[in-house]
Amino acid sequence: MAEDSDAEKTESASAKRLEQAREDGDVPRSRELATFTVLMAAGCTLWFAGEGVVRRLMAALVSGLALDREQIFNSDVLIHRVVNDVGSLLLSCLPLAAVVMAVGLATPLLVGGWLFSAKAVLPNFMKINPVKGLANIVSPNALVELLKAIAKTIVVGVVAYLVVRHQREAVLGLSVEPLRSGSAHLVSLLISAFLTIVGALGLIAAIDAPYQIWHYANKLKMTRQELRQETRESDGNPQVKAKIRQMQRAMAKRRMMAAVPTADVVVTNPTHYAVALKYADGARGAPQVVAKGSDEVAQKIREIARANKVAILEAPALARALHKHTDIGDEIPEALYAAVAEVLAYVFQLRSFGKNGGARPERPTKLAVPPELDPQNPASQTKMDTNKGSTP
């Protein structure tokens, strides 16, 4: 059952799949909506500016049919006349063409948005595959397109019949009207009939646009296996990521070990923890932790410190506190200033003893480590329990 559910396309398309579909030129489109908006824009333009367009067209027609003697016998004059008439004709249709073009460009913003894809214009021989073509003919989408075509035919036929029936008396009355007024009345009747029929197509467009969005989302649905595979490809293979983290930890460890010889002192537990501290004379700020570790890492830090003659001091409480409350590169906590200052003073005195001789400095034994900073101190455990209990 789990394998069957993984093979079914039940998951919504991911952002990556949607982006890939757009790159391939695949976005939801509603041809019914585009047809409706363009035809409605053309009809409305003719309704408001149709009289002026008709008047200019009639003037161009009359001018084109009127020829004088000079135009007949002089080809240059005739060509100039034809160019002027064609220019007037195009200028008359310019408002209508501009509105239709603007609406045609704006309509894709309603469903799918604008899309410029080079892949969409590249030749795709799979589109002329006869086997795939036959499969598309009997597909559910082809059935939907057939139903839409039937619905458009019925809607246009019924609305056209009702419009003609309603305007029958007006159409018959055109025969007794003067030519000029009858022509204007005829244009008005035609435009009103056109707008009524196109308005009926708006019902088909209102149904088709949501359907196309749903069909597009359903087409791009993914199986759970595909979603998991895409997630792995996006996030990276877990084994590869684990290997990268392992390499990063190894590099950080090598850098840390390389910093041990530069330390002033290594504070130990004596066996479980080791923390290397460095204090630069004249530098602002407190001493810094340049290396730290536990168990095998602590042992390695001690070995490198001995090999490079770095002072090692056993101070269990201080080592535990530094290991718990600092990271590599951090300055020591303010509460440990006094203890670390005593340790560094001992280290500097020990260096002076090694160079100049004299009385050997005494190893500090009672360092001022606040009990709440020592992980093994009962006071620290009590404070941690109190903080946990007070967490909202």
Short mmCIF file of C-alpha atoms in Angstrom, two decimals:
data_model
loop_
_atom_site.label_atom_id
_atom_site.label_comp_id
_atom_site.label_asym_id
_atom_site.label_seq_id
_atom_site.Cartn_x
_atom_site.Cartn_y
_atom_site.Cartn_z
CA MET A 1 0.00 0.00 0.00
CA ALA A 2 2.86 2.39 0.80
CA GLU A 3 4.39 1.74 -2.63
CA ASP A 4 1.05 2.49 -4.32
CA SER A 5 0.68 5.77 -2.43
CA ASP A 6 4.24 6.76 -3.36
CA ALA A 7 3.44 6.13 -7.05
CA GLU A 8 0.28 8.29 -7.03
CA LYS A 9 0.56 11.99 -7.82
CA THR A 10 -0.95 13.36 -4.63
CA GLU A 11 1.50 16.15 -3.73
CA SER A 12 1.27 19.72 -4.98
CA ALA A 13 4.03 20.85 -7.30
CA SER A 14 7.09 22.25 -5.59
CA ALA A 15 8.46 25.71 -6.28
CA LYS A 16 11.34 24.16 -8.21
CA ARG A 17 8.97 22.19 -10.46
CA LEU A 18 6.84 25.26 -11.13
CA GLU A 19 9.94 27.27 -12.00
CA GLN A 20 11.16 24.50 -14.33
CA ALA A 21 7.75 24.44 -16.04
CA ARG A 22 7.94 28.19 -16.63
CA GLU A 23 11.43 27.84 -18.09
CA ASP A 24 10.00 25.24 -20.49
CA GLY A 25 7.24 27.66 -21.52
CA ASP A 26 4.50 25.76 -19.68
CA VAL A 27 2.11 28.06 -17.81
CA PRO A 28 -1.69 28.06 -17.39
CA ARG A 29 -3.47 29.77 -20.26
CA SER A 30 -7.16 30.33 -20.98
CA ARG A 31 -7.84 30.87 -24.68
CA GLU A 32 -11.50 31.55 -23.91
CA LEU A 33 -10.55 34.38 -21.57
CA ALA A 34 -8.15 35.86 -24.14
CA THR A 35 -10.79 35.66 -26.87
CA PHE A 36 -13.42 37.26 -24.66
CA THR A 37 -11.25 40.19 -23.51
CA VAL A 38 -9.96 40.99 -27.01
CA LEU A 39 -13.40 40.83 -28.65
CA MET A 40 -14.99 42.83 -25.83
CA ALA A 41 -12.28 45.49 -26.09
CA ALA A 42 -12.80 45.72 -29.85
CA GLY A 43 -16.57 45.97 -29.44
CA CYS A 44 -16.37 48.66 -26.76
CA THR A 45 -13.91 50.67 -28.85
CA LEU A 46 -16.25 50.55 -31.83
CA TRP A 47 -19.18 51.49 -29.59
CA PHE A 48 -17.51 54.65 -28.28
CA ALA A 49 -15.40 55.59 -31.33
CA GLY A 50 -17.16 53.73 -34.09
CA GLU A 51 -18.86 56.78 -35.58
CA GLY A 52 -15.57 58.54 -36.21
CA VAL A 53 -13.97 55.36 -37.58
CA VAL A 54 -16.89 54.82 -39.99
CA ARG A 55 -16.80 58.45 -41.09
CA ARG A 56 -13.08 58.29 -41.89
CA LEU A 57 -13.49 54.96 -43.68
CA MET A 58 -16.32 56.36 -45.80
CA ALA A 59 -14.20 59.39 -46.64
CA ALA A 60 -11.31 57.14 -47.64
CA LEU A 61 -13.68 55.03 -49.79
CA VAL A 62 -15.13 58.05 -51.55
CA SER A 63 -11.68 59.49 -52.10
CA GLY A 64 -10.45 56.20 -53.49
CA LEU A 65 -13.29 55.93 -56.00
CA ALA A 66 -12.93 59.51 -57.25
CA LEU A 67 -10.27 59.88 -59.94
CA ASP A 68 -9.45 62.95 -62.01
CA ARG A 69 -7.72 63.15 -65.40
CA GLU A 70 -4.26 63.90 -63.97
CA GLN A 71 -4.32 60.82 -61.74
CA ILE A 72 -5.36 58.60 -64.66
CA PHE A 73 -2.57 59.69 -67.01
CA ASN A 74 0.17 60.43 -64.43
CA SER A 75 1.29 57.32 -62.53
CA ASP A 76 3.31 59.34 -60.00
CA VAL A 77 0.25 61.30 -58.94
CA LEU A 78 -1.79 58.11 -58.78
CA ILE A 79 0.76 56.36 -56.56
CA HIS A 80 0.91 59.36 -54.25
CA ARG A 81 -2.90 59.32 -54.05
CA VAL A 82 -2.98 55.60 -53.23
CA VAL A 83 -0.33 56.04 -50.51
CA ASN A 84 -2.34 58.85 -48.91
CA ASP A 85 -5.55 56.81 -49.01
CA VAL A 86 -3.88 53.75 -47.47
CA GLY A 87 -2.33 55.96 -44.77
CA SER A 88 -5.74 57.46 -43.98
CA LEU A 89 -7.22 53.95 -43.81
CA LEU A 90 -4.55 52.74 -41.40
CA LEU A 91 -4.88 55.91 -39.31
CA SER A 92 -8.61 55.32 -39.06
CA CYS A 93 -8.06 51.80 -37.72
CA LEU A 94 -5.19 52.83 -35.38
CA PRO A 95 -7.32 53.40 -32.22
CA LEU A 96 -9.00 50.02 -32.62
CA ALA A 97 -5.68 48.25 -33.27
CA ALA A 98 -3.99 49.98 -30.30
CA VAL A 99 -6.75 48.99 -27.86
CA VAL A 100 -6.87 45.40 -29.11
CA MET A 101 -3.07 45.09 -28.87
CA ALA A 102 -2.96 46.55 -25.35
CA VAL A 103 -5.71 44.24 -24.10
CA GLY A 104 -4.10 41.26 -25.83
CA LEU A 105 -0.82 41.97 -24.04
CA ALA A 106 -2.48 42.56 -20.66
CA THR A 107 -4.76 39.49 -20.67
CA PRO A 108 -1.96 36.96 -19.86
CA LEU A 109 -1.46 38.77 -16.55
CA LEU A 110 -4.86 37.43 -15.43
CA VAL A 111 -3.85 33.76 -15.82
CA GLY A 112 -0.24 32.61 -15.86
CA GLY A 113 1.43 35.99 -16.29
CA TRP A 114 3.86 37.09 -18.97
CA LEU A 115 6.38 34.52 -20.08
CA PHE A 116 9.41 34.78 -22.35
CA SER A 117 10.93 31.33 -22.89
CA ALA A 118 13.41 30.38 -25.60
CA LYS A 119 12.57 26.70 -25.11
CA ALA A 120 8.97 27.32 -26.14
CA VAL A 121 10.01 28.42 -29.65
CA LEU A 122 12.60 25.70 -30.22
CA PRO A 123 11.52 22.84 -32.52
CA ASN A 124 10.10 19.89 -30.61
CA PHE A 125 9.66 16.81 -32.78
CA MET A 126 7.67 15.06 -30.04
CA LYS A 127 4.79 17.40 -30.85
CA ILE A 128 4.46 15.81 -34.31
CA ASN A 129 4.68 12.27 -32.97
CA PRO A 130 1.58 10.51 -34.39
CA VAL A 131 1.32 8.12 -31.43
CA LYS A 132 1.32 11.00 -28.98
CA GLY A 133 -1.11 12.89 -31.20
CA LEU A 134 -3.59 9.99 -31.13
CA ALA A 135 -3.23 9.78 -27.36
CA ASN A 136 -4.05 13.49 -27.07
CA ILE A 137 -7.16 13.04 -29.22
CA VAL A 138 -8.69 10.59 -26.75
CA SER A 139 -7.36 12.30 -23.61
CA PRO A 140 -9.61 13.86 -20.95
CA ASN A 141 -8.34 17.30 -21.95
CA ALA A 142 -9.51 16.74 -25.54
CA LEU A 143 -12.95 15.81 -24.20
CA VAL A 144 -13.04 19.05 -22.21
CA GLU A 145 -12.08 21.06 -25.29
CA LEU A 146 -14.85 19.32 -27.26
CA LEU A 147 -17.40 20.16 -24.57
CA LYS A 148 -16.22 23.79 -24.58
CA ALA A 149 -16.61 24.00 -28.36
CA ILE A 150 -20.13 22.57 -28.14
CA ALA A 151 -20.99 24.96 -25.31
CA LYS A 152 -19.68 27.97 -27.27
CA THR A 153 -21.70 26.95 -30.32
CA ILE A 154 -24.88 26.58 -28.28
CA VAL A 155 -24.35 29.85 -26.38
CA VAL A 156 -23.51 31.88 -29.49
CA GLY A 157 -26.39 30.33 -31.44
CA VAL A 158 -28.99 30.91 -28.74
CA VAL A 159 -27.84 34.47 -27.96
CA ALA A 160 -27.61 35.37 -31.67
CA TYR A 161 -31.16 34.05 -32.21
CA LEU A 162 -32.48 36.07 -29.27
CA VAL A 163 -30.67 39.23 -30.48
CA VAL A 164 -31.99 38.92 -34.03
CA ARG A 165 -35.47 38.23 -32.73
CA HIS A 166 -35.32 41.25 -30.45
CA GLN A 167 -34.00 43.57 -33.21
CA ARG A 168 -36.16 42.21 -36.03
CA GLU A 169 -38.44 45.24 -36.18
CA ALA A 170 -35.47 47.65 -36.13
CA VAL A 171 -33.74 45.76 -38.95
CA LEU A 172 -36.88 45.78 -41.11
CA GLY A 173 -37.27 49.51 -40.47
CA LEU A 174 -33.85 50.24 -41.97
CA SER A 175 -35.29 49.91 -45.48
CA VAL A 176 -37.35 53.11 -45.11
CA GLU A 177 -34.62 55.20 -43.46
CA PRO A 178 -32.37 57.60 -45.41
CA LEU A 179 -29.06 56.14 -46.47
CA ARG A 180 -26.87 58.12 -44.08
CA SER A 181 -29.02 57.68 -40.96
CA GLY A 182 -29.87 54.10 -41.90
CA SER A 183 -26.18 53.23 -42.25
CA ALA A 184 -25.42 54.70 -38.81
CA HIS A 185 -28.38 52.85 -37.31
CA LEU A 186 -27.23 49.58 -38.92
CA VAL A 187 -23.73 49.98 -37.46
CA SER A 188 -25.23 50.64 -34.04
CA LEU A 189 -27.39 47.49 -34.27
CA LEU A 190 -24.42 45.38 -35.38
CA ILE A 191 -22.17 46.61 -32.58
CA SER A 192 -24.84 46.09 -29.90
CA ALA A 193 -25.50 42.56 -31.21
CA PHE A 194 -21.75 41.87 -31.25
CA LEU A 195 -21.31 43.05 -27.65
CA THR A 196 -24.27 40.95 -26.49
CA ILE A 197 -22.89 37.78 -28.07
CA VAL A 198 -19.37 38.44 -26.76
CA GLY A 199 -20.81 39.12 -23.31
CA ALA A 200 -22.38 35.65 -23.41
CA LEU A 201 -18.92 34.22 -24.15
CA GLY A 202 -17.81 35.78 -20.87
CA LEU A 203 -19.70 32.99 -19.10
CA ILE A 204 -17.57 30.38 -20.87
CA ALA A 205 -14.40 32.36 -20.03
CA ALA A 206 -15.41 32.64 -16.35
CA ILE A 207 -15.62 28.85 -16.17
CA ASP A 208 -12.58 28.09 -18.32
CA ALA A 209 -10.07 30.31 -16.48
CA PRO A 210 -10.41 28.57 -13.06
CA TYR A 211 -10.49 25.20 -14.80
CA GLN A 212 -7.22 25.90 -16.60
CA ILE A 213 -5.55 26.90 -13.32
CA TRP A 214 -6.81 23.70 -11.66
CA HIS A 215 -5.81 21.56 -14.65
CA TYR A 216 -2.31 23.06 -14.67
CA ALA A 217 -1.82 22.43 -10.94
CA ASN A 218 -3.17 18.88 -11.30
CA LYS A 219 -0.89 18.20 -14.28
CA LEU A 220 2.22 19.22 -12.34
CA LYS A 221 1.39 17.23 -9.21
CA MET A 222 4.19 15.03 -7.93
CA THR A 223 4.44 11.66 -6.29
CA ARG A 224 5.90 11.40 -2.82
CA GLN A 225 8.94 9.65 -4.29
CA GLU A 226 9.51 12.53 -6.73
CA LEU A 227 9.16 15.04 -3.90
CA ARG A 228 11.67 13.18 -1.75
CA GLN A 229 14.07 12.88 -4.67
CA GLU A 230 13.82 16.60 -5.40
CA THR A 231 14.37 17.40 -1.73
CA ARG A 232 17.50 15.26 -1.71
CA GLU A 233 18.77 16.96 -4.85
CA SER A 234 18.04 20.42 -3.42
CA ASP A 235 19.44 19.81 0.05
CA GLY A 236 22.22 17.52 -1.07
CA ASN A 237 22.87 13.85 -0.43
CA PRO A 238 22.89 13.22 3.37
CA GLN A 239 25.98 11.02 3.05
CA VAL A 240 27.82 13.71 1.10
CA LYS A 241 26.77 16.36 3.62
CA ALA A 242 27.94 14.14 6.49
CA LYS A 243 31.28 13.64 4.74
CA ILE A 244 31.62 17.40 4.24
CA ARG A 245 30.87 18.03 7.92
CA GLN A 246 33.42 15.40 8.87
CA MET A 247 36.06 17.07 6.70
CA GLN A 248 35.19 20.46 8.15
CA ARG A 249 35.56 19.14 11.69
CA ALA A 250 38.92 17.58 10.77
CA MET A 251 40.15 20.86 9.28
CA ALA A 252 38.97 22.80 12.33
CA LYS A 253 40.72 20.30 14.58
CA ARG A 254 43.97 20.67 12.63
CA ARG A 255 43.75 24.46 12.87
CA MET A 256 43.08 24.16 16.59
CA MET A 257 46.05 21.86 17.14
CA ALA A 258 48.26 24.22 15.14
CA ALA A 259 47.35 27.01 17.60
CA VAL A 260 48.38 25.02 20.70
CA PRO A 261 52.13 25.88 20.38
CA THR A 262 51.23 29.59 20.46
CA ALA A 263 49.35 29.26 23.77
CA ASP A 264 50.70 30.56 27.10
CA VAL A 265 49.25 27.77 29.23
CA VAL A 266 47.16 24.62 28.98
CA VAL A 267 44.73 24.12 31.86
CA THR A 268 43.85 20.43 32.42
CA ASN A 269 41.43 18.35 34.46
CA PRO A 270 44.04 16.53 34.51
CA THR A 271 42.91 13.78 32.08
CA HIS A 272 39.39 14.50 30.80
CA TYR A 273 39.66 18.16 29.75
CA ALA A 274 42.33 20.46 28.35
CA VAL A 275 41.93 24.16 27.50
CA ALA A 276 44.74 26.20 25.89
CA LEU A 277 44.79 29.94 26.75
CA LYS A 278 46.69 32.77 25.13
CA TYR A 279 47.16 36.32 26.27
CA ALA A 280 48.85 38.88 24.02
CA ASP A 281 50.75 41.55 25.96
CA GLY A 282 49.46 45.03 25.22
CA ALA A 283 46.38 43.73 23.45
CA ARG A 284 42.96 44.85 24.51
CA GLY A 285 40.59 42.28 25.89
CA ALA A 286 40.86 39.20 28.06
CA PRO A 287 42.84 36.01 27.36
CA GLN A 288 41.39 33.86 24.60
CA VAL A 289 40.73 30.15 24.24
CA VAL A 290 42.79 28.89 21.28
CA ALA A 291 42.11 25.16 21.74
CA LYS A 292 40.01 22.90 23.88
CA GLY A 293 38.91 19.27 23.97
CA SER A 294 38.07 16.25 26.06
CA ASP A 295 39.45 12.73 26.37
CA GLU A 296 41.54 11.86 23.26
CA VAL A 297 41.56 15.46 22.01
CA ALA A 298 42.65 16.68 25.44
CA GLN A 299 45.44 14.12 25.46
CA LYS A 300 46.59 15.30 22.03
CA ILE A 301 46.59 18.94 23.23
CA ARG A 302 48.77 17.98 26.20
CA GLU A 303 51.22 16.08 23.97
CA ILE A 304 51.60 19.05 21.61
CA ALA A 305 51.99 21.42 24.57
CA ARG A 306 54.80 19.26 26.08
CA ALA A 307 56.53 18.99 22.72
CA ASN A 308 56.51 22.79 22.35
CA LYS A 309 57.34 23.54 26.02
CA VAL A 310 53.97 25.16 26.73
CA ALA A 311 53.19 25.32 30.46
CA ILE A 312 50.58 22.78 31.64
CA LEU A 313 48.67 23.42 34.85
CA GLU A 314 46.32 21.00 36.54
CA ALA A 315 43.28 22.98 37.71
CA PRO A 316 40.24 20.68 37.44
CA ALA A 317 37.51 23.16 38.36
CA LEU A 318 38.92 25.90 36.10
CA ALA A 319 39.41 23.45 33.21
CA ARG A 320 35.83 22.20 33.50
CA ALA A 321 34.44 25.75 33.69
CA LEU A 322 36.44 26.95 30.68
CA HIS A 323 35.51 23.88 28.63
CA LYS A 324 31.83 24.27 29.47
CA HIS A 325 31.38 28.02 29.03
CA THR A 326 33.73 29.00 26.19
CA ASP A 327 34.28 28.18 22.54
CA ILE A 328 37.45 28.37 20.51
CA GLY A 329 38.29 32.01 19.82
CA ASP A 330 36.19 33.30 22.74
CA GLU A 331 37.52 35.46 25.53
CA ILE A 332 37.25 33.93 28.98
CA PRO A 333 34.13 34.81 31.04
CA GLU A 334 34.43 37.81 33.31
CA ALA A 335 33.74 35.62 36.34
CA LEU A 336 36.97 33.70 35.65
CA TYR A 337 39.23 36.74 35.29
CA ALA A 338 40.72 36.37 38.75
CA ALA A 339 41.44 32.65 38.43
CA VAL A 340 42.98 32.97 34.96
CA ALA A 341 45.02 36.01 36.03
CA GLU A 342 46.49 33.93 38.87
CA VAL A 343 47.31 31.13 36.41
CA LEU A 344 48.99 33.51 33.94
CA ALA A 345 50.94 35.19 36.72
CA TYR A 346 52.28 31.77 37.73
CA VAL A 347 53.19 30.98 34.10
CA PHE A 348 55.05 34.28 33.63
CA GLN A 349 56.89 33.78 36.95
CA LEU A 350 57.79 30.27 35.84
CA ARG A 351 59.26 31.64 32.61
CA SER A 352 61.30 34.19 34.56
CA PHE A 353 62.53 31.43 36.86
CA GLY A 354 63.64 29.39 33.85
CA LYS A 355 65.62 32.32 32.41
CA ASN A 356 66.94 34.09 35.49
CA GLY A 357 66.80 31.48 38.22
CA GLY A 358 65.95 32.38 41.80
CA ALA A 359 63.07 31.05 43.90
CA ARG A 360 60.74 28.68 42.07
CA PRO A 361 57.15 30.06 42.05
CA GLU A 362 54.52 28.12 43.94
CA ARG A 363 51.86 26.36 41.88
CA PRO A 364 48.42 27.91 42.53
CA THR A 365 46.07 25.39 44.14
CA LYS A 366 43.03 27.37 45.30
CA LEU A 367 41.72 29.24 42.27
CA ALA A 368 38.67 31.48 42.53
CA VAL A 369 36.24 29.54 40.32
CA PRO A 370 32.59 30.45 40.98
CA PRO A 371 30.68 27.28 41.96
CA GLU A 372 27.89 27.95 39.47
CA LEU A 373 30.41 27.74 36.56
CA ASP A 374 31.74 24.32 37.50
CA PRO A 375 29.58 21.65 35.84
CA GLN A 376 30.39 19.12 38.59
CA ASN A 377 29.55 21.47 41.43
CA PRO A 378 26.13 20.89 43.09
CA ALA A 379 25.50 24.64 43.07
CA SER A 380 25.86 24.69 39.27
CA GLN A 381 23.43 21.78 38.88
CA THR A 382 20.91 23.47 41.18
CA LYS A 383 21.10 26.69 39.15
CA MET A 384 20.62 24.78 35.88
CA ASP A 385 17.55 23.01 37.31
CA THR A 386 16.16 26.33 38.50
CA ASN A 387 16.62 27.89 35.05
CA LYS A 388 14.88 24.94 33.42
CA GLY A 389 11.97 25.20 35.81
CA SER A 390 11.56 28.95 35.20
CA THR A 391 11.56 28.60 31.41
CA PRO A 392 8.12 29.65 30.11
#
